[in-house]
mmCIF file with all atom_site columns, C-alpha atoms in Angstrom:
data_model
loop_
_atom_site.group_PDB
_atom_site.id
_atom_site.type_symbol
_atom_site.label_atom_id
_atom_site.label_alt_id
_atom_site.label_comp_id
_atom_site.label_asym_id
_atom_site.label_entity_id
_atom_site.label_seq_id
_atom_site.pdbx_PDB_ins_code
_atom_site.Cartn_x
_atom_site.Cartn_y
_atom_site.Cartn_z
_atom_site.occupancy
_atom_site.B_iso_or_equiv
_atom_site.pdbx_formal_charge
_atom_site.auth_seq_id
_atom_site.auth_comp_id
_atom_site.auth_asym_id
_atom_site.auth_atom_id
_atom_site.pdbx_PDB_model_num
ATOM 1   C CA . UNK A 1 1   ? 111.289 97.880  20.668 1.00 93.00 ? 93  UNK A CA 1
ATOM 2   C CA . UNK A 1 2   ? 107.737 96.057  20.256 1.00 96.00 ? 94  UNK A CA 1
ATOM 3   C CA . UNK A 1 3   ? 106.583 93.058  18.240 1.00 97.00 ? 95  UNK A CA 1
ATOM 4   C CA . UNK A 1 4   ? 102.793 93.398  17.481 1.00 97.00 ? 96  UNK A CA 1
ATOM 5   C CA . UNK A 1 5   ? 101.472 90.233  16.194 1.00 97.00 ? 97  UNK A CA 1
ATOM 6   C CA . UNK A 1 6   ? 98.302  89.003  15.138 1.00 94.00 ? 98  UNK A CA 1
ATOM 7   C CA . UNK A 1 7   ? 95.946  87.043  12.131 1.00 90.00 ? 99  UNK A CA 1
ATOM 8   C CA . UNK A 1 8   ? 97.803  89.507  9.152  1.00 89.00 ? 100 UNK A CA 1
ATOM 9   C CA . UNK A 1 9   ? 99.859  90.926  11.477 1.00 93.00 ? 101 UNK A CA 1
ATOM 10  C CA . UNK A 1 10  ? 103.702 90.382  12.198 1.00 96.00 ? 102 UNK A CA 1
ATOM 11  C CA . UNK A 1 11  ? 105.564 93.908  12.889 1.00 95.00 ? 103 UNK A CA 1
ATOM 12  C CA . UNK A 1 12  ? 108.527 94.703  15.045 1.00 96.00 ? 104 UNK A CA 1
ATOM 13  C CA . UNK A 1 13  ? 109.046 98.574  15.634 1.00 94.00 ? 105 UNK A CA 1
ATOM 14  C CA . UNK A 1 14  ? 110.842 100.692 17.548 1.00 92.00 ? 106 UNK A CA 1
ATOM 15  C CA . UNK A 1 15  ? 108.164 103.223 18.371 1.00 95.00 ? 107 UNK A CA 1
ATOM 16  C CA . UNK A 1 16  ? 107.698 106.672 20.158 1.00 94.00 ? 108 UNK A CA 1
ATOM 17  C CA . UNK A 1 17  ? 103.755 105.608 21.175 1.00 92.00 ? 109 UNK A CA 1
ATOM 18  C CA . UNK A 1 18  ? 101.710 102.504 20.455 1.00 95.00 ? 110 UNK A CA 1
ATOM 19  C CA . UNK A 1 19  ? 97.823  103.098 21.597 1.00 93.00 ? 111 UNK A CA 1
ATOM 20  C CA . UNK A 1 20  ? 95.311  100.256 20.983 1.00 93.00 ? 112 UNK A CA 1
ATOM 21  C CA . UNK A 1 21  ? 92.228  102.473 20.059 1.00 91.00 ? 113 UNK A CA 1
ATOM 22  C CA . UNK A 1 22  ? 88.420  101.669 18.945 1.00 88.00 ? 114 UNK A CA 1
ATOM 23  C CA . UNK A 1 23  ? 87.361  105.126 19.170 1.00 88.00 ? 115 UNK A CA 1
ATOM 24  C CA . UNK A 1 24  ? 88.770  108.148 16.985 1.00 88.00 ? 116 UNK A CA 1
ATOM 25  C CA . UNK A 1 25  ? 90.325  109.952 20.175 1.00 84.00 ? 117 UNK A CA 1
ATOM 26  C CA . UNK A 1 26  ? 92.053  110.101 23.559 1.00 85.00 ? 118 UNK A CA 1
ATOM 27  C CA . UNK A 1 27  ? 89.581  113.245 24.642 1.00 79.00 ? 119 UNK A CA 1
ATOM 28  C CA . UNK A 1 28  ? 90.208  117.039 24.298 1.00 84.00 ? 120 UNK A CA 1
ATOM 29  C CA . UNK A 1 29  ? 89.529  116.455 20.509 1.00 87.00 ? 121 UNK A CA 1
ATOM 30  C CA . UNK A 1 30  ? 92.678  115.175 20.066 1.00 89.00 ? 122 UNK A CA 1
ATOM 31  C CA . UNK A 1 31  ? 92.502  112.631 17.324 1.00 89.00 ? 123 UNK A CA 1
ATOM 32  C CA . UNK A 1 32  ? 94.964  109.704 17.649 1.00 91.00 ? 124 UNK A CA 1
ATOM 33  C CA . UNK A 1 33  ? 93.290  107.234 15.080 1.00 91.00 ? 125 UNK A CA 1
ATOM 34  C CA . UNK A 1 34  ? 90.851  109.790 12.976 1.00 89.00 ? 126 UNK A CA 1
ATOM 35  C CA . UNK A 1 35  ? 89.220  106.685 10.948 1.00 90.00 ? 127 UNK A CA 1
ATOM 36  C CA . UNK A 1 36  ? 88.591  104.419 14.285 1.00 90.00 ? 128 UNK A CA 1
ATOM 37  C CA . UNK A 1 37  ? 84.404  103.217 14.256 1.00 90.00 ? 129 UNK A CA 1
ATOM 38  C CA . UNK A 1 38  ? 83.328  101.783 17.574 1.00 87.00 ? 130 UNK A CA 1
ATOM 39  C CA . UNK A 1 39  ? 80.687  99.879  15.015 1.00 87.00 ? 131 UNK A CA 1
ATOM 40  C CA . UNK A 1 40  ? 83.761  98.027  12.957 1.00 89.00 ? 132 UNK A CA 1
ATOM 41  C CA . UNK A 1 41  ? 84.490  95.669  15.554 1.00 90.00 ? 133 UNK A CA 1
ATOM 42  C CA . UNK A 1 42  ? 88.730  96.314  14.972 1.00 93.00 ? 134 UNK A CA 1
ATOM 43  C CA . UNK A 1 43  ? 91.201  97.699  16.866 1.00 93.00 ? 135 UNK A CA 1
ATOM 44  C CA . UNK A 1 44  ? 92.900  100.432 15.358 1.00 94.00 ? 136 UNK A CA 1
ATOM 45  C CA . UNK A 1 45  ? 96.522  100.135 16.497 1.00 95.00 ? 137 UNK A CA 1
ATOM 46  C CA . UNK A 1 46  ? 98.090  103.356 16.054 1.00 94.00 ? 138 UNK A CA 1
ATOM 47  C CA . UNK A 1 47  ? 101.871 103.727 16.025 1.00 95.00 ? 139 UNK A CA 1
ATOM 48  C CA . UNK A 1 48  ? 103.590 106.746 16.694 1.00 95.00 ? 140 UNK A CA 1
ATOM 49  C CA . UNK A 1 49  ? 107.178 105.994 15.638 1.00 94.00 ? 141 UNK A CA 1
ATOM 50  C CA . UNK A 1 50  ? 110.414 107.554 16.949 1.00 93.00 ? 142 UNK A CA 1
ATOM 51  C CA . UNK A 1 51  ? 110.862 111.124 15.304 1.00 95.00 ? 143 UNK A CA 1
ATOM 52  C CA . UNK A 1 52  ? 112.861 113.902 15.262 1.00 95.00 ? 144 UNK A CA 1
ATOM 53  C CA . UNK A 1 53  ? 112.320 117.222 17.664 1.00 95.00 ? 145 UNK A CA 1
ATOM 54  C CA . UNK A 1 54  ? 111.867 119.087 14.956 1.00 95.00 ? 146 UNK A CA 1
ATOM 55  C CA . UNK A 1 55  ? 108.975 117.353 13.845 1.00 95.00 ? 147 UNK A CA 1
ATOM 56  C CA . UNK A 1 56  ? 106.761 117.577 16.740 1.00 95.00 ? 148 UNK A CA 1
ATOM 57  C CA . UNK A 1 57  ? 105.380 120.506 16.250 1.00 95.00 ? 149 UNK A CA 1
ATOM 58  C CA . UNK A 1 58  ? 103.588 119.030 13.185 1.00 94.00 ? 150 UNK A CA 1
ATOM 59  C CA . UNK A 1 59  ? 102.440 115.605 14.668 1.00 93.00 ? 151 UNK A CA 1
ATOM 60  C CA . UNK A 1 60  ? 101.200 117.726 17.588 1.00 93.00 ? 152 UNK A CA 1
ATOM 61  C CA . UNK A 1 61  ? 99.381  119.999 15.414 1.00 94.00 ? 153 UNK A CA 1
ATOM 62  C CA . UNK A 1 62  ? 98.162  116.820 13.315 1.00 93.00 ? 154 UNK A CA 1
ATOM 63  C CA . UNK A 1 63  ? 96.392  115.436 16.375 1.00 90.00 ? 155 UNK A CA 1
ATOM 64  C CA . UNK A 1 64  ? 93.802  118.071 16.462 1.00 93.00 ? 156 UNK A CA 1
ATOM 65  C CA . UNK A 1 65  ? 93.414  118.873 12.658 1.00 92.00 ? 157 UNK A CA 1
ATOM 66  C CA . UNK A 1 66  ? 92.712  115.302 12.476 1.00 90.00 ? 158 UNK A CA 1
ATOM 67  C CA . UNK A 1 67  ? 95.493  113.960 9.710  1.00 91.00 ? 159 UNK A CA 1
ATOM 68  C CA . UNK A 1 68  ? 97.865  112.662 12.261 1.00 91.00 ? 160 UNK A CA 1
ATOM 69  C CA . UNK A 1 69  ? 97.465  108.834 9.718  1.00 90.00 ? 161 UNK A CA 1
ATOM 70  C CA . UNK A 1 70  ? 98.373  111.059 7.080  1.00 91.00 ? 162 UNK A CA 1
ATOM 71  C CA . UNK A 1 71  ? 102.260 111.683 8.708  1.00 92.00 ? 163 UNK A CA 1
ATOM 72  C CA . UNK A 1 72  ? 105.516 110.315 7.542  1.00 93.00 ? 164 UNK A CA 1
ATOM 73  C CA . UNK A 1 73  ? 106.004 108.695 11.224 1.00 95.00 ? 165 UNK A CA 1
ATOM 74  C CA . UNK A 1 74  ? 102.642 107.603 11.646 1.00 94.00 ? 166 UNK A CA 1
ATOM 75  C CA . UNK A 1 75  ? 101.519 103.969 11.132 1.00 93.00 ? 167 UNK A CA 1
ATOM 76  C CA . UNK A 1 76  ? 97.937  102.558 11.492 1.00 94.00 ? 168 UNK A CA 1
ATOM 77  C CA . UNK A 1 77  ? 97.235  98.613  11.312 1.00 93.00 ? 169 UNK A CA 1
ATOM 78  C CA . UNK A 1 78  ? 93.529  97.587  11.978 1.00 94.00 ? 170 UNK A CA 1
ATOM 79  C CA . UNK A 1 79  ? 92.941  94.259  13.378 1.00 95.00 ? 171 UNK A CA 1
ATOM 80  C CA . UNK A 1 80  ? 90.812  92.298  16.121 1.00 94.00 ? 172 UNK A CA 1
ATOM 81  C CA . UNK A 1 81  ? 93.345  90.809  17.791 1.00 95.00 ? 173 UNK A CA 1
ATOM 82  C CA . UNK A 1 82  ? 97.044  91.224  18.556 1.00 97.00 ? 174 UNK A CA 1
ATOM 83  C CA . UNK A 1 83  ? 99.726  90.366  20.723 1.00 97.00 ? 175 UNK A CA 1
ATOM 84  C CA . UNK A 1 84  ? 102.322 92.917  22.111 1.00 97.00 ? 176 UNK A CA 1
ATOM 85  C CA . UNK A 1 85  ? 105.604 92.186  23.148 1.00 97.00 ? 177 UNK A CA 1
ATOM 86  C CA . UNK A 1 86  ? 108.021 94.515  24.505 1.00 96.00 ? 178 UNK A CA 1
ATOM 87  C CA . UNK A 1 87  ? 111.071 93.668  26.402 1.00 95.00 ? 179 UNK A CA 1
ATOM 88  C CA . UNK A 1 88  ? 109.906 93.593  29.895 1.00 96.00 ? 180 UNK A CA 1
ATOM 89  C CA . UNK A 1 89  ? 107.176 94.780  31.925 1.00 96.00 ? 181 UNK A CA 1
ATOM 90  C CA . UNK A 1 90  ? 106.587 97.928  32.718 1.00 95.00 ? 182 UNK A CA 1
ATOM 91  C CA . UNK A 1 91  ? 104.210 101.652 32.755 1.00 95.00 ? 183 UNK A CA 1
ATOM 92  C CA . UNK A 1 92  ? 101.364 102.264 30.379 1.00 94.00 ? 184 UNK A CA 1
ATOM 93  C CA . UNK A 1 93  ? 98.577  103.727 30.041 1.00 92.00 ? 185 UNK A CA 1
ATOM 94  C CA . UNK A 1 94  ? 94.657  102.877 30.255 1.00 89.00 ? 186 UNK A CA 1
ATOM 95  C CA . UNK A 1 95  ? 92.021  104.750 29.319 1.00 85.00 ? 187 UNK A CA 1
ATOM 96  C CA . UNK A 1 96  ? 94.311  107.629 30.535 1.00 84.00 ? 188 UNK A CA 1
ATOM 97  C CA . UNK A 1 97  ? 95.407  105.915 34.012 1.00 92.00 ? 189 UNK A CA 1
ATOM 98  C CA . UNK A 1 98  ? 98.588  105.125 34.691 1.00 95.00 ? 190 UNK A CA 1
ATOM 99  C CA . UNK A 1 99  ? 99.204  101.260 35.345 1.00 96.00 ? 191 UNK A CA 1
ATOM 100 C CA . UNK A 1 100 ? 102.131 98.033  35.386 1.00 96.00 ? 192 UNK A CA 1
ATOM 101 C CA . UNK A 1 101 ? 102.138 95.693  33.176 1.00 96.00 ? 193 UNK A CA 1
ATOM 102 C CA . UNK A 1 102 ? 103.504 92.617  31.634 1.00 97.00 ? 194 UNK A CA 1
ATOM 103 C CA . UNK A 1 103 ? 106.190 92.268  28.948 1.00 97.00 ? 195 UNK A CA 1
ATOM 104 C CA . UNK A 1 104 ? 103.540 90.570  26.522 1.00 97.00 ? 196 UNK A CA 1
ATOM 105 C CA . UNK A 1 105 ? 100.003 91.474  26.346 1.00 96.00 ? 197 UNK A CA 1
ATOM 106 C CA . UNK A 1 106 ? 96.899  89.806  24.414 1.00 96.00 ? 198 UNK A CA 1
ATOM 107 C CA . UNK A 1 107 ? 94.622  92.887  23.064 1.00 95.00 ? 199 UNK A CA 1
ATOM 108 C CA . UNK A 1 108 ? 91.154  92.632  21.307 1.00 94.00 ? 200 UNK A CA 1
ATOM 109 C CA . UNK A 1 109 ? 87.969  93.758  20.843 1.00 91.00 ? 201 UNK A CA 1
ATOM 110 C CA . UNK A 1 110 ? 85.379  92.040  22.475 1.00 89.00 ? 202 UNK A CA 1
ATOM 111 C CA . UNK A 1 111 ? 81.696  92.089  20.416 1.00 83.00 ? 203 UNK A CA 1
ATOM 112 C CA . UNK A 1 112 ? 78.837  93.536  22.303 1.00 81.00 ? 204 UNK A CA 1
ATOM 113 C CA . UNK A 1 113 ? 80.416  93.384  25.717 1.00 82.00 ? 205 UNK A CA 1
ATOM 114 C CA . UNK A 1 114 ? 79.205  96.616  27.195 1.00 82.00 ? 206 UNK A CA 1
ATOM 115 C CA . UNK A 1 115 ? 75.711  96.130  27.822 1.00 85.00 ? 207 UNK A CA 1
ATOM 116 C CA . UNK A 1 116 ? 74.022  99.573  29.674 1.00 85.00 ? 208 UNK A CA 1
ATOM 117 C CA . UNK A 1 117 ? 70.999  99.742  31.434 1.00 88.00 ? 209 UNK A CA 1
ATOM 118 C CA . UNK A 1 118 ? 69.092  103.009 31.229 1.00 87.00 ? 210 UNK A CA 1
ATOM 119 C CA . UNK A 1 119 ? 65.644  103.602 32.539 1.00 88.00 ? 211 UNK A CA 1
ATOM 120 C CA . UNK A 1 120 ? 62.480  103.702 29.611 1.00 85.00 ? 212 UNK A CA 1
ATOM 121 C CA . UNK A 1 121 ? 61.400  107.399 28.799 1.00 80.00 ? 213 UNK A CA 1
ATOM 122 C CA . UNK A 1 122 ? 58.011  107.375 27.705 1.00 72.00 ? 214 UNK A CA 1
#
């Protein structure tokens, strides 16, 4: 069970997969939040909520056609901000690595805070 709250936000699920994305996918062309912009400046908090067996063939399948926001257990809130709270700490996931982590978690987008360096071409 999770409680995502936030400015216009105030949700308690019990969900399959929660990812915290501001980019479309998680690699391999799989497509986890098909309308995420890395120019909007919002999270796009995409919640995978507890199905049946029977149905994963289609949210599978959904991931890489690029509908999976168009599925019955899907959910999508946008925001720049949130809290997460879960009942205690535990495994998730960054960027793909596996990490601990506390039972509450403040998640947003910081503006402009990759800068990259790359050498003039003339």
């Amino acid at each position: 069970t999770y409680h995502i709250s936030g400015e216009d936000v105030d949700i308690t699920t019990e969900a399959f997969l929660i990812t915290f994305a501001n980019a479309s996918q998680w690699g391999y062309n799989a497509n986890i939040a098909p309308k995420a912009s890395l120019q909007d400046g919002l999270l796009d908090i995409a919640i995978v909520n507890k199905f049946p067996l029977s149905a994963a063939p289609k949210l599978a399948l959904s991931l890489f056609t690029q509908n999976i926001d168009e599925n019955s257990y899907m959910n999508t809130i946008r925001a720049k901000e949130v809290t997460l709270q879960r009942k205690q700490a535990g495994p998730m996931h960054i960027d793909g690595d596996p990490v601990e982590m506390p039972a509450e978690l403040n998640i947003k987008i910081v503006e402009d805070g990759l800068k990259v360096l790359v050498k003039k071409r003339f």
